[in-house]
Amino acid sequence: MTAQQLRDIAQQIGADLVGIAPVERFALFAPEASPLAIQPQTRSVIVLGFSIPRGCLQGMESGTAGYTLGAGLPTSLAIETTYQVCRRLENEGWEATPVFRQSGEMRGQGVRVSPDRPEPNVILEFDFAAHAAGLGEIGRGKWLLTPEFGPRQMLTIILTDAELEPDAPFAGSICDDCGACAASCPARALDATDLHRAPLCEGEAVWYPLHIESCRVCRTGTTRLPYSGGSEPFRLGAACGRACVAHLEDNGLLTRKFVSPFRPGGEGE
Ligand code: SF4
Ligand code: SF4
């Protein structure tokens, strides 16, 4: 199977975004976060993205229906599509391991199977993987931004021993350091006066330091990803995530266009 054939299959059965990174791009990670600690034969890391409808955020925007985000998360589609892509790879003799997002807080909570192995669970850094696979960048709000959807997507990963032609790491720029995510936070949990830096496979990710304890009790629209066992909240529906959607759209920074503006009164509303 070629990379293009895999991309076509994944998109035909529901993925909006498909990126491929060679496992060597994950060399900077300790075993606790390494694909090779899950599947030692991994040659390629496939990242699939599933868009979250923009309309799911309107219940939080209007303050009248917080469940609209949960109702619109593409959870079933992501699981089914990931499973089917794994199946197609294994039909051709390649091993394919599906991986769903977990909070990094879930690392190191199990018992080592042997002294030379990391403690379960080994948890991958999904946003790093998406950058390495060419899908997008980590914005100042500490979330993945893609050129089409901004912060509106769920990700899954497939590890495989198939050596697929890789995509280049993402080299574009989406986040313009506007500070809208930080300014919208009633708890001031994002500090736009400072920057946290973390290495990527090429270059570095830069985001505002985040006080996650405030996000755990945030009442502006956080939720949990259904298959994320950790306690780190999913912030797309919160004030910070919605401010980012409004800013990126109002300033023409996304390729996906809508007839109606996200906020009829503009991003500051
Ligand atoms: S989730 Fe809530 S507390 Fe956390 S940064 Fe966003 S708005 Fe602030
Ligand atoms: S709101 Fe502005 S600073 Fe924050 S992530 Fe989005 S584009 Fe970047």
Coordinates of N, CA and C in Angstrom, one line a residue, residues 177-268:
D177 N -0.3 34.9 17.5 CA 0.1 35.5 18.9 C -0.8 36.6 19.3
C178 N -2.1 36.5 18.9 CA -3.1 37.6 19.1 C -3.4 37.8 20.6
G179 N -3.3 36.7 21.4 CA -3.6 36.8 22.8 C -5.1 36.6 23.1
A180 N -6.0 36.4 22.1 CA -7.4 36.4 22.4 C -7.8 35.2 23.3
C181 N -7.1 34.1 23.2 CA -7.4 32.9 24.0 C -7.2 33.3 25.5
A182 N -6.0 34.0 25.7 CA -5.7 34.4 27.1 C -6.6 35.4 27.6
A183 N -6.9 36.4 26.8 CA -7.8 37.5 27.2 C -9.2 37.1 27.5
S184 N -9.6 36.0 26.9 CA -11.0 35.5 27.1 C -11.2 34.7 28.4
C185 N -10.1 34.3 29.0 CA -10.2 33.4 30.2 C -10.5 34.2 31.4
P186 N -11.6 33.9 32.1 CA -12.0 34.6 33.3 C -11.1 34.2 34.5
A187 N -10.4 33.1 34.4 CA -9.5 32.7 35.5 C -8.1 33.1 35.2
R188 N -7.8 33.7 34.1 CA -6.4 34.1 33.7 C -5.5 32.9 33.8
A189 N -6.0 31.8 33.3 CA -5.2 30.6 33.3 C -4.1 30.5 32.3
L190 N -4.3 31.3 31.2 CA -3.2 31.4 30.2 C -2.5 32.7 30.4
D191 N -1.2 32.7 30.5 CA -0.4 33.9 30.8 C 0.3 34.3 29.5
A192 N -0.3 35.3 28.8 CA 0.2 35.8 27.5 C 1.4 36.7 27.7
T193 N 1.9 36.9 28.9 CA 3.1 37.7 29.1 C 4.3 36.8 29.1
D194 N 4.1 35.5 29.0 CA 5.2 34.6 29.1 C 5.1 33.5 28.0
L195 N 6.1 32.8 27.8 CA 6.1 31.7 26.8 C 6.7 30.4 27.3
H196 N 6.1 29.3 27.1 CA 6.6 28.0 27.4 C 7.2 27.4 26.1
R197 N 8.3 26.8 26.1 CA 8.9 26.3 24.8 C 9.1 24.8 25.0
A198 N 8.9 24.0 23.9 CA 9.1 22.6 23.9 C 9.7 22.2 22.5
P199 N 10.6 21.3 22.5 CA 11.2 20.9 21.2 C 10.2 20.1 20.4
L200 N 10.3 20.3 19.1 CA 9.6 19.5 18.1 C 10.6 18.7 17.3
C201 N 10.2 17.9 16.4 CA 11.1 17.2 15.6 C 11.9 18.1 14.7
E202 N 11.3 19.3 14.3 CA 12.0 20.4 13.7 C 11.5 21.6 14.4
G203 N 12.4 22.4 14.9 CA 12.0 23.7 15.6 C 11.4 23.4 16.9
E204 N 10.6 24.3 17.4 CA 10.0 24.2 18.7 C 8.6 24.7 18.8
A205 N 7.8 24.2 19.7 CA 6.5 24.7 19.9 C 6.6 25.7 21.0
V206 N 5.7 26.8 20.9 CA 5.7 27.9 21.9 C 4.3 28.1 22.3
W207 N 4.0 28.1 23.5 CA 2.7 28.4 24.0 C 2.7 29.2 25.3
Y208 N 1.5 29.8 25.6 CA 1.4 30.6 26.9 C 1.4 29.6 28.0
P209 N 2.1 29.8 29.1 CA 2.0 28.9 30.2 C 0.5 28.8 30.6
L210 N 0.1 27.5 30.9 CA -1.3 27.2 31.3 C -1.4 26.7 32.7
H211 N -2.3 27.3 33.4 CA -2.5 26.8 34.8 C -3.7 25.8 34.7
I212 N -3.4 24.6 34.5 CA -4.4 23.6 34.2 C -5.3 23.4 35.4
E213 N -4.9 23.7 36.6 CA -5.8 23.5 37.7 C -7.1 24.4 37.6
S214 N -6.9 25.5 37.0 CA -8.0 26.4 36.8 C -9.0 25.8 35.7
C215 N -8.4 25.2 34.7 CA -9.2 24.6 33.7 C -10.1 23.4 34.2
R216 N -9.6 22.8 35.2 CA -10.3 21.6 35.7 C -11.6 22.1 36.3
V217 N -11.7 23.3 36.8 CA -13.0 23.8 37.4 C -13.6 24.9 36.5
C218 N -13.1 25.0 35.3 CA -13.7 26.1 34.4 C -15.1 25.8 34.1
R219 N -15.9 26.8 34.1 CA -17.4 26.6 33.8 C -17.8 27.3 32.5
T220 N -16.8 27.6 31.7 CA -17.1 28.3 30.4 C -17.3 27.3 29.3
G221 N -17.2 26.0 29.5 CA -17.5 25.1 28.4 C -16.5 24.0 28.2
T222 N -15.7 23.6 29.2 CA -14.7 22.5 29.0 C -15.6 21.2 29.0
T223 N -14.9 20.2 28.4 CA -15.5 18.8 28.5 C -14.4 17.9 28.5
R224 N -14.7 16.6 28.4 CA -13.6 15.6 28.3 C -13.8 14.9 27.0
L225 N -12.7 14.5 26.4 CA -12.8 13.7 25.3 C -13.2 12.3 25.7
P226 N -14.2 11.7 25.1 CA -14.8 10.5 25.6 C -13.8 9.3 25.9
Y227 N -12.8 9.2 25.1 CA -11.9 8.1 25.4 C -10.6 8.5 26.1
S228 N -10.6 9.8 26.6 CA -9.5 10.2 27.4 C -9.7 10.0 28.9
G229 N -8.9 9.1 29.4 CA -9.1 8.7 30.8 C -8.5 9.7 31.8
G230 N -7.7 10.6 31.3 CA -7.1 11.6 32.3 C -8.1 12.7 32.6
S231 N -7.6 13.5 33.5 CA -8.5 14.6 34.0 C -8.2 15.9 33.3
E232 N -7.3 15.9 32.3 CA -7.0 17.2 31.6 C -8.2 17.5 30.7
P233 N -8.8 18.7 30.9 CA -10.1 19.0 30.2 C -9.8 19.3 28.7
F234 N -10.8 19.1 27.9 CA -10.7 19.5 26.5 C -11.3 20.9 26.4
R235 N -10.5 21.8 25.9 CA -10.8 23.2 26.1 C -11.4 23.9 24.8
L236 N -11.7 23.1 23.8 CA -12.3 23.8 22.6 C -13.5 24.5 22.9
G237 N -14.4 23.9 23.7 CA -15.7 24.6 24.0 C -15.6 25.7 25.0
A238 N -14.5 25.8 25.7 CA -14.4 26.8 26.7 C -14.2 28.2 26.1
A239 N -14.2 29.2 26.9 CA -14.0 30.6 26.4 C -12.8 30.7 25.6
C240 N -11.7 30.1 26.0 CA -10.4 30.3 25.3 C -10.5 29.6 23.9
G241 N -11.0 28.4 23.8 CA -11.1 27.8 22.5 C -12.0 28.5 21.6
R242 N -13.2 28.9 22.1 CA -14.1 29.7 21.2 C -13.5 31.0 20.7
A243 N -12.8 31.6 21.6 CA -12.2 32.9 21.2 C -11.2 32.7 20.1
C244 N -10.5 31.6 20.1 CA -9.5 31.3 19.1 C -10.2 31.0 17.8
V245 N -11.3 30.3 17.8 CA -12.1 30.0 16.6 C -12.6 31.4 16.0
A246 N -13.1 32.2 16.8 CA -13.6 33.5 16.3 C -12.5 34.3 15.7
H247 N -11.3 34.4 16.4 CA -10.2 35.2 15.9 C -9.7 34.7 14.6
L248 N -9.5 33.4 14.5 CA -8.9 32.8 13.3 C -9.9 33.0 12.1
E249 N -11.1 32.8 12.3 CA -12.1 33.0 11.2 C -12.2 34.5 10.8
D250 N -12.4 35.3 11.8 CA -12.6 36.7 11.5 C -11.4 37.4 10.8
N251 N -10.2 36.8 11.0 CA -9.1 37.3 10.3 C -8.6 36.5 9.1
G252 N -9.5 35.7 8.7 CA -9.2 35.0 7.4 C -8.0 34.0 7.5
L253 N -7.8 33.5 8.7 CA -6.6 32.6 8.8 C -6.9 31.2 8.6
L254 N -8.1 30.8 8.3 CA -8.4 29.4 8.1 C -9.0 29.2 6.6
T255 N -8.7 28.1 6.1 CA -9.2 27.8 4.7 C -10.7 27.4 4.7
R256 N -11.2 26.9 5.8 CA -12.6 26.5 5.8 C -13.4 27.8 6.0
K257 N -14.3 28.1 5.1 CA -15.1 29.3 5.2 C -16.6 29.0 5.5
F258 N -17.3 29.9 6.2 CA -18.7 29.7 6.5 C -19.5 30.9 6.0
V259 N -20.8 30.7 5.7 CA -21.6 31.8 5.2 C -21.8 32.8 6.4
S260 N -22.1 32.2 7.6 CA -22.4 33.1 8.7 C -21.2 33.2 9.6
P261 N -20.9 34.4 10.1 CA -19.7 34.5 11.0 C -20.0 33.7 12.3
F262 N -18.9 33.2 12.9 CA -19.0 32.5 14.2 C -19.7 33.3 15.2
R263 N -19.3 34.6 15.3 CA -19.9 35.5 16.3 C -20.5 36.7 15.4
P264 N -21.8 36.8 15.4 CA -22.4 37.8 14.6 C -21.9 39.2 14.9
G265 N -21.5 39.4 16.1 CA -21.0 40.8 16.5 C -19.5 40.9 16.4
G266 N -18.8 39.9 15.9 CA -17.4 40.0 15.8 C -16.7 39.2 16.9
E267 N -15.3 39.1 16.8 CA -14.6 38.2 17.7 C -14.6 38.7 19.1
G268 N -14.8 39.9 19.4 CA -14.8 40.5 20.7 C -16.1 40.3 21.5

